[in-house]
mmCIF file with all atom_site columns, C-alpha atoms in Angstrom:
data_model
loop_
_atom_site.group_PDB
_atom_site.id
_atom_site.type_symbol
_atom_site.label_atom_id
_atom_site.label_alt_id
_atom_site.label_comp_id
_atom_site.label_asym_id
_atom_site.label_entity_id
_atom_site.label_seq_id
_atom_site.pdbx_PDB_ins_code
_atom_site.Cartn_x
_atom_site.Cartn_y
_atom_site.Cartn_z
_atom_site.occupancy
_atom_site.B_iso_or_equiv
_atom_site.pdbx_formal_charge
_atom_site.auth_seq_id
_atom_site.auth_comp_id
_atom_site.auth_asym_id
_atom_site.auth_atom_id
_atom_site.pdbx_PDB_model_num
ATOM 1   C CA . MET D 1 1   ? 9.183   -54.947 91.629  1.00 54.00 ? 20  MET D CA 1
ATOM 2   C CA . PHE D 1 2   ? 6.018   -53.849 89.806  1.00 59.00 ? 21  PHE D CA 1
ATOM 3   C CA . ARG D 1 3   ? 4.569   -57.340 90.200  1.00 66.00 ? 22  ARG D CA 1
ATOM 4   C CA . ASP D 1 4   ? 4.984   -57.065 93.988  1.00 79.00 ? 23  ASP D CA 1
ATOM 5   C CA . LEU D 1 5   ? 3.462   -53.593 93.985  1.00 91.00 ? 24  LEU D CA 1
ATOM 6   C CA . SER D 1 6   ? 0.641   -54.817 91.775  1.00 92.00 ? 25  SER D CA 1
ATOM 7   C CA . ALA D 1 7   ? -0.224  -57.481 94.339  1.00 93.00 ? 26  ALA D CA 1
ATOM 8   C CA . LEU D 1 8   ? 0.025   -54.964 97.184  1.00 94.00 ? 27  LEU D CA 1
ATOM 9   C CA . PHE D 1 9   ? -2.255  -52.498 95.423  1.00 95.00 ? 28  PHE D CA 1
ATOM 10  C CA . ALA D 1 10  ? -4.733  -55.275 94.559  1.00 95.00 ? 29  ALA D CA 1
ATOM 11  C CA . PHE D 1 11  ? -4.780  -56.240 98.238  1.00 96.00 ? 30  PHE D CA 1
ATOM 12  C CA . LEU D 1 12  ? -5.285  -52.621 99.354  1.00 97.00 ? 31  LEU D CA 1
ATOM 13  C CA . HIS D 1 13  ? -8.053  -52.143 96.798  1.00 96.00 ? 32  HIS D CA 1
ATOM 14  C CA . HIS D 1 14  ? -9.908  -55.248 97.945  1.00 96.00 ? 33  HIS D CA 1
ATOM 15  C CA . LEU D 1 15  ? -9.376  -54.506 101.641 1.00 97.00 ? 34  LEU D CA 1
ATOM 16  C CA . ALA D 1 16  ? -10.781 -50.990 101.205 1.00 98.00 ? 35  ALA D CA 1
ATOM 17  C CA . ALA D 1 17  ? -13.698 -52.313 99.151  1.00 97.00 ? 36  ALA D CA 1
ATOM 18  C CA . PHE D 1 18  ? -14.619 -54.835 101.862 1.00 97.00 ? 37  PHE D CA 1
ATOM 19  C CA . ALA D 1 19  ? -14.331 -52.120 104.519 1.00 98.00 ? 38  ALA D CA 1
ATOM 20  C CA . LEU D 1 20  ? -16.581 -49.877 102.411 1.00 97.00 ? 39  LEU D CA 1
ATOM 21  C CA . VAL D 1 21  ? -19.232 -52.622 102.181 1.00 97.00 ? 40  VAL D CA 1
ATOM 22  C CA . ALA D 1 22  ? -18.953 -53.295 105.926 1.00 97.00 ? 41  ALA D CA 1
ATOM 23  C CA . ALA D 1 23  ? -19.343 -49.595 106.755 1.00 98.00 ? 42  ALA D CA 1
ATOM 24  C CA . LEU D 1 24  ? -22.372 -49.244 104.494 1.00 97.00 ? 43  LEU D CA 1
ATOM 25  C CA . ALA D 1 25  ? -23.979 -52.373 105.966 1.00 96.00 ? 44  ALA D CA 1
ATOM 26  C CA . LEU D 1 26  ? -23.302 -51.111 109.496 1.00 97.00 ? 45  LEU D CA 1
ATOM 27  C CA . GLU D 1 27  ? -24.843 -47.726 108.662 1.00 96.00 ? 46  GLU D CA 1
ATOM 28  C CA . PHE D 1 28  ? -27.922 -49.520 107.403 1.00 93.00 ? 47  PHE D CA 1
ATOM 29  C CA . VAL D 1 29  ? -28.177 -51.602 110.589 1.00 95.00 ? 48  VAL D CA 1
ATOM 30  C CA . LEU D 1 30  ? -27.618 -48.586 112.845 1.00 95.00 ? 49  LEU D CA 1
ATOM 31  C CA . ILE D 1 31  ? -30.256 -46.472 111.088 1.00 94.00 ? 50  ILE D CA 1
ATOM 32  C CA . LYS D 1 32  ? -32.817 -49.255 111.620 1.00 91.00 ? 51  LYS D CA 1
ATOM 33  C CA . GLY D 1 33  ? -32.344 -49.196 115.389 1.00 87.00 ? 52  GLY D CA 1
ATOM 34  C CA . GLU D 1 34  ? -33.384 -46.668 117.982 1.00 89.00 ? 53  GLU D CA 1
ATOM 35  C CA . LEU D 1 35  ? -31.685 -43.334 117.451 1.00 91.00 ? 54  LEU D CA 1
ATOM 36  C CA . ASP D 1 36  ? -30.085 -42.073 120.632 1.00 93.00 ? 55  ASP D CA 1
ATOM 37  C CA . ALA D 1 37  ? -26.962 -39.940 121.035 1.00 94.00 ? 56  ALA D CA 1
ATOM 38  C CA . ARG D 1 38  ? -24.698 -43.007 121.117 1.00 95.00 ? 57  ARG D CA 1
ATOM 39  C CA . ALA D 1 39  ? -26.190 -44.482 117.927 1.00 94.00 ? 58  ALA D CA 1
ATOM 40  C CA . ALA D 1 40  ? -25.996 -41.064 116.243 1.00 96.00 ? 59  ALA D CA 1
ATOM 41  C CA . ARG D 1 41  ? -22.273 -40.797 117.059 1.00 97.00 ? 60  ARG D CA 1
ATOM 42  C CA . ARG D 1 42  ? -21.721 -44.317 115.738 1.00 97.00 ? 61  ARG D CA 1
ATOM 43  C CA . LEU D 1 43  ? -23.535 -43.389 112.529 1.00 97.00 ? 62  LEU D CA 1
ATOM 44  C CA . GLN D 1 44  ? -21.318 -40.351 112.116 1.00 98.00 ? 63  GLN D CA 1
ATOM 45  C CA . LEU D 1 45  ? -18.165 -42.403 112.684 1.00 98.00 ? 64  LEU D CA 1
ATOM 46  C CA . THR D 1 46  ? -19.330 -45.184 110.385 1.00 98.00 ? 65  THR D CA 1
ATOM 47  C CA . ASP D 1 47  ? -20.147 -42.646 107.688 1.00 98.00 ? 66  ASP D CA 1
ATOM 48  C CA . LEU D 1 48  ? -16.658 -41.178 108.055 1.00 98.00 ? 67  LEU D CA 1
ATOM 49  C CA . VAL D 1 49  ? -15.170 -44.663 107.599 1.00 98.00 ? 68  VAL D CA 1
ATOM 50  C CA . PHE D 1 50  ? -17.420 -45.167 104.570 1.00 98.00 ? 69  PHE D CA 1
ATOM 51  C CA . GLY D 1 51  ? -16.178 -41.917 103.033 1.00 98.00 ? 70  GLY D CA 1
ATOM 52  C CA . MET D 1 52  ? -12.528 -42.629 103.761 1.00 98.00 ? 71  MET D CA 1
ATOM 53  C CA . THR D 1 53  ? -12.674 -46.152 102.367 1.00 98.00 ? 72  THR D CA 1
ATOM 54  C CA . SER D 1 54  ? -14.471 -44.833 99.278  1.00 98.00 ? 73  SER D CA 1
ATOM 55  C CA . GLY D 1 55  ? -11.559 -42.479 98.700  1.00 98.00 ? 74  GLY D CA 1
ATOM 56  C CA . VAL D 1 56  ? -9.039  -45.289 99.135  1.00 98.00 ? 75  VAL D CA 1
ATOM 57  C CA . VAL D 1 57  ? -10.984 -47.546 96.752  1.00 97.00 ? 76  VAL D CA 1
ATOM 58  C CA . LEU D 1 58  ? -11.042 -44.798 94.129  1.00 97.00 ? 77  LEU D CA 1
ATOM 59  C CA . ILE D 1 59  ? -7.411  -43.700 94.446  1.00 97.00 ? 78  ILE D CA 1
ATOM 60  C CA . VAL D 1 60  ? -5.946  -47.199 94.648  1.00 97.00 ? 79  VAL D CA 1
ATOM 61  C CA . GLY D 1 61  ? -8.266  -48.385 91.879  1.00 96.00 ? 80  GLY D CA 1
ATOM 62  C CA . LEU D 1 62  ? -7.131  -45.594 89.570  1.00 96.00 ? 81  LEU D CA 1
ATOM 63  C CA . LEU D 1 63  ? -3.491  -46.309 90.391  1.00 96.00 ? 82  LEU D CA 1
ATOM 64  C CA . ARG D 1 64  ? -4.099  -49.937 89.471  1.00 95.00 ? 83  ARG D CA 1
ATOM 65  C CA . VAL D 1 65  ? -5.726  -48.926 86.179  1.00 94.00 ? 84  VAL D CA 1
ATOM 66  C CA . PHE D 1 66  ? -2.990  -46.514 85.128  1.00 94.00 ? 85  PHE D CA 1
ATOM 67  C CA . TYR D 1 67  ? 0.146   -48.091 86.617  1.00 92.00 ? 86  TYR D CA 1
ATOM 68  C CA . PHE D 1 68  ? -0.193  -51.631 87.911  1.00 90.00 ? 87  PHE D CA 1
ATOM 69  C CA . GLU D 1 69  ? -2.552  -53.710 85.833  1.00 89.00 ? 88  GLU D CA 1
ATOM 70  C CA . LYS D 1 70  ? -3.437  -54.018 82.142  1.00 89.00 ? 89  LYS D CA 1
ATOM 71  C CA . GLY D 1 71  ? -3.338  -50.304 81.389  1.00 90.00 ? 90  GLY D CA 1
ATOM 72  C CA . ALA D 1 72  ? -5.915  -47.595 80.908  1.00 93.00 ? 91  ALA D CA 1
ATOM 73  C CA . SER D 1 73  ? -6.609  -48.433 77.258  1.00 92.00 ? 92  SER D CA 1
ATOM 74  C CA . TYR D 1 74  ? -7.706  -51.936 78.254  1.00 92.00 ? 93  TYR D CA 1
ATOM 75  C CA . TYR D 1 75  ? -10.030 -50.742 81.004  1.00 94.00 ? 94  TYR D CA 1
ATOM 76  C CA . LEU D 1 76  ? -11.482 -47.875 78.999  1.00 94.00 ? 95  LEU D CA 1
ATOM 77  C CA . HIS D 1 77  ? -12.576 -50.463 76.435  1.00 95.00 ? 96  HIS D CA 1
ATOM 78  C CA . SER D 1 78  ? -14.434 -52.514 79.014  1.00 96.00 ? 97  SER D CA 1
ATOM 79  C CA . ALA D 1 79  ? -18.166 -51.907 79.368  1.00 97.00 ? 98  ALA D CA 1
ATOM 80  C CA . PRO D 1 80  ? -18.254 -53.423 82.897  1.00 98.00 ? 99  PRO D CA 1
ATOM 81  C CA . PHE D 1 81  ? -15.379 -51.152 83.987  1.00 97.00 ? 100 PHE D CA 1
ATOM 82  C CA . ILE D 1 82  ? -17.182 -48.075 82.674  1.00 97.00 ? 101 ILE D CA 1
ATOM 83  C CA . ALA D 1 83  ? -20.381 -49.258 84.370  1.00 98.00 ? 102 ALA D CA 1
ATOM 84  C CA . LYS D 1 84  ? -18.393 -49.761 87.601  1.00 97.00 ? 103 LYS D CA 1
ATOM 85  C CA . LEU D 1 85  ? -17.164 -46.171 87.468  1.00 97.00 ? 104 LEU D CA 1
ATOM 86  C CA . VAL D 1 86  ? -20.638 -44.808 86.760  1.00 98.00 ? 105 VAL D CA 1
ATOM 87  C CA . LEU D 1 87  ? -22.138 -46.888 89.578  1.00 98.00 ? 106 LEU D CA 1
ATOM 88  C CA . PHE D 1 88  ? -19.348 -45.818 91.954  1.00 98.00 ? 107 PHE D CA 1
ATOM 89  C CA . LEU D 1 89  ? -20.100 -42.195 91.117  1.00 98.00 ? 108 LEU D CA 1
ATOM 90  C CA . ALA D 1 90  ? -23.848 -42.777 91.609  1.00 98.00 ? 109 ALA D CA 1
ATOM 91  C CA . VAL D 1 91  ? -23.283 -44.416 95.005  1.00 98.00 ? 110 VAL D CA 1
ATOM 92  C CA . GLY D 1 92  ? -20.975 -41.549 95.948  1.00 98.00 ? 111 GLY D CA 1
ATOM 93  C CA . LEU D 1 93  ? -23.587 -38.971 95.004  1.00 98.00 ? 112 LEU D CA 1
ATOM 94  C CA . LEU D 1 94  ? -26.291 -40.871 96.872  1.00 98.00 ? 113 LEU D CA 1
ATOM 95  C CA . SER D 1 95  ? -24.086 -41.029 99.961  1.00 98.00 ? 114 SER D CA 1
ATOM 96  C CA . ILE D 1 96  ? -24.175 -37.238 100.189 1.00 98.00 ? 115 ILE D CA 1
ATOM 97  C CA . VAL D 1 97  ? -27.769 -37.432 101.491 1.00 98.00 ? 116 VAL D CA 1
ATOM 98  C CA . PRO D 1 98  ? -27.027 -39.424 104.680 1.00 98.00 ? 117 PRO D CA 1
ATOM 99  C CA . THR D 1 99  ? -23.692 -37.661 105.185 1.00 98.00 ? 118 THR D CA 1
ATOM 100 C CA . MET D 1 100 ? -25.355 -34.246 105.200 1.00 98.00 ? 119 MET D CA 1
ATOM 101 C CA . GLU D 1 101 ? -27.962 -35.508 107.656 1.00 97.00 ? 120 GLU D CA 1
ATOM 102 C CA . PHE D 1 102 ? -25.344 -36.986 109.971 1.00 97.00 ? 121 PHE D CA 1
ATOM 103 C CA . LEU D 1 103 ? -23.264 -33.807 109.833 1.00 97.00 ? 122 LEU D CA 1
ATOM 104 C CA . SER D 1 104 ? -26.333 -31.760 110.767 1.00 97.00 ? 123 SER D CA 1
ATOM 105 C CA . TRP D 1 105 ? -26.414 -33.629 114.087 1.00 97.00 ? 124 TRP D CA 1
ATOM 106 C CA . ARG D 1 106 ? -23.091 -32.242 115.314 1.00 96.00 ? 125 ARG D CA 1
ATOM 107 C CA . LYS D 1 107 ? -24.541 -29.335 117.295 1.00 95.00 ? 126 LYS D CA 1
ATOM 108 C CA . ALA D 1 108 ? -27.163 -31.431 119.064 1.00 95.00 ? 127 ALA D CA 1
ATOM 109 C CA . LEU D 1 109 ? -24.614 -34.110 119.925 1.00 96.00 ? 128 LEU D CA 1
ATOM 110 C CA . ARG D 1 110 ? -22.143 -31.560 121.299 1.00 96.00 ? 129 ARG D CA 1
ATOM 111 C CA . GLN D 1 111 ? -24.914 -30.365 123.583 1.00 95.00 ? 130 GLN D CA 1
ATOM 112 C CA . GLY D 1 112 ? -25.578 -33.936 124.718 1.00 92.00 ? 131 GLY D CA 1
ATOM 113 C CA . GLN D 1 113 ? -28.921 -34.110 122.914 1.00 94.00 ? 132 GLN D CA 1
ATOM 114 C CA . THR D 1 114 ? -30.318 -36.767 120.647 1.00 93.00 ? 133 THR D CA 1
ATOM 115 C CA . PRO D 1 115 ? -30.718 -35.462 117.099 1.00 94.00 ? 134 PRO D CA 1
ATOM 116 C CA . SER D 1 116 ? -34.273 -35.222 115.865 1.00 90.00 ? 135 SER D CA 1
ATOM 117 C CA . LEU D 1 117 ? -35.175 -37.397 112.921 1.00 90.00 ? 136 LEU D CA 1
ATOM 118 C CA . ASP D 1 118 ? -38.782 -37.494 111.798 1.00 92.00 ? 137 ASP D CA 1
ATOM 119 C CA . ALA D 1 119 ? -40.315 -40.584 110.199 1.00 92.00 ? 138 ALA D CA 1
ATOM 120 C CA . GLY D 1 120 ? -40.187 -39.090 106.692 1.00 94.00 ? 139 GLY D CA 1
ATOM 121 C CA . LYS D 1 121 ? -36.467 -38.322 106.901 1.00 94.00 ? 140 LYS D CA 1
ATOM 122 C CA . LEU D 1 122 ? -35.814 -41.744 108.335 1.00 93.00 ? 141 LEU D CA 1
ATOM 123 C CA . ARG D 1 123 ? -37.633 -43.414 105.424 1.00 94.00 ? 142 ARG D CA 1
ATOM 124 C CA . LYS D 1 124 ? -35.666 -41.271 102.968 1.00 96.00 ? 143 LYS D CA 1
ATOM 125 C CA . LEU D 1 125 ? -32.331 -42.216 104.586 1.00 96.00 ? 144 LEU D CA 1
ATOM 126 C CA . ARG D 1 126 ? -33.223 -45.906 104.549 1.00 95.00 ? 145 ARG D CA 1
ATOM 127 C CA . ALA D 1 127 ? -34.308 -45.712 100.904 1.00 97.00 ? 146 ALA D CA 1
ATOM 128 C CA . VAL D 1 128 ? -31.071 -43.986 99.923  1.00 97.00 ? 147 VAL D CA 1
ATOM 129 C CA . MET D 1 129 ? -29.037 -46.590 101.800 1.00 96.00 ? 148 MET D CA 1
ATOM 130 C CA . HIS D 1 130 ? -30.980 -49.353 100.036 1.00 96.00 ? 149 HIS D CA 1
ATOM 131 C CA . LEU D 1 131 ? -30.051 -47.776 96.710  1.00 98.00 ? 150 LEU D CA 1
ATOM 132 C CA . GLU D 1 132 ? -26.417 -47.499 97.797  1.00 98.00 ? 151 GLU D CA 1
ATOM 133 C CA . LEU D 1 133 ? -26.387 -51.198 98.719  1.00 96.00 ? 152 LEU D CA 1
ATOM 134 C CA . VAL D 1 134 ? -27.921 -52.134 95.360  1.00 97.00 ? 153 VAL D CA 1
ATOM 135 C CA . GLY D 1 135 ? -25.284 -49.997 93.634  1.00 98.00 ? 154 GLY D CA 1
ATOM 136 C CA . VAL D 1 136 ? -22.486 -51.757 95.519  1.00 97.00 ? 155 VAL D CA 1
ATOM 137 C CA . VAL D 1 137 ? -23.874 -55.183 94.586  1.00 96.00 ? 156 VAL D CA 1
ATOM 138 C CA . LEU D 1 138 ? -23.989 -54.102 90.935  1.00 98.00 ? 157 LEU D CA 1
ATOM 139 C CA . ILE D 1 139 ? -20.402 -52.833 91.221  1.00 97.00 ? 158 ILE D CA 1
ATOM 140 C CA . LEU D 1 140 ? -19.374 -56.288 92.445  1.00 95.00 ? 159 LEU D CA 1
ATOM 141 C CA . LEU D 1 141 ? -21.166 -57.879 89.487  1.00 97.00 ? 160 LEU D CA 1
ATOM 142 C CA . CYS D 1 142 ? -19.351 -55.542 87.105  1.00 97.00 ? 161 CYS D CA 1
ATOM 143 C CA . ALA D 1 143 ? -16.032 -56.404 88.748  1.00 95.00 ? 162 ALA D CA 1
ATOM 144 C CA . VAL D 1 144 ? -16.604 -60.101 88.092  1.00 95.00 ? 163 VAL D CA 1
ATOM 145 C CA . LEU D 1 145 ? -17.634 -59.458 84.495  1.00 97.00 ? 164 LEU D CA 1
ATOM 146 C CA . MET D 1 146 ? -14.639 -57.206 83.954  1.00 94.00 ? 165 MET D CA 1
ATOM 147 C CA . ALA D 1 147 ? -12.241 -59.765 85.403  1.00 90.00 ? 166 ALA D CA 1
ATOM 148 C CA . ARG D 1 148 ? -13.619 -62.370 82.997  1.00 93.00 ? 167 ARG D CA 1
ATOM 149 C CA . GLY D 1 149 ? -13.223 -60.091 79.974  1.00 91.00 ? 168 GLY D CA 1
ATOM 150 C CA . VAL D 1 150 ? -16.980 -59.912 79.366  1.00 95.00 ? 169 VAL D CA 1
ATOM 151 C CA . GLY D 1 151 ? -18.038 -56.755 77.553  1.00 95.00 ? 170 GLY D CA 1
ATOM 152 C CA . HIS D 1 152 ? -14.605 -55.795 76.280  1.00 93.00 ? 171 HIS D CA 1
ATOM 153 C CA . PHE D 1 153 ? -14.829 -53.833 73.037  1.00 90.00 ? 172 PHE D CA 1
ATOM 154 C CA . GLY D 1 154 ? -12.401 -52.262 70.594  1.00 79.00 ? 173 GLY D CA 1
#
């Protein structure tokens, strides 16, 4: 039974992780284009998907660590796992910047207006999204290292 659940939770974890990467990549593409009301709504929706998939990745990942895989003591003695958690937290904190910007557009969009976004804010959002993408790539590297037992101590 646990073996079947372990496979299911591994699948859910990977599915959510791929959806998270897709949402982040889509946000990055959308922010590079012309910002009109339609694009702004798509950014808001994509950011919501990004946030929801982040939550699923975290919750399912923690369930895997504590209940379905090798156990917490194994993972807490893995440098790549610890790095993955720190990077996940960093990406999550970085994601607050675009989320707050996208949420600030609600009033304008309800009124049928295009949100205003000056060049400086746009550069800042793009830079933050670049950092988020780099963080996700590093998380993937840590996942591979962790799966291979590299950096296990204790």
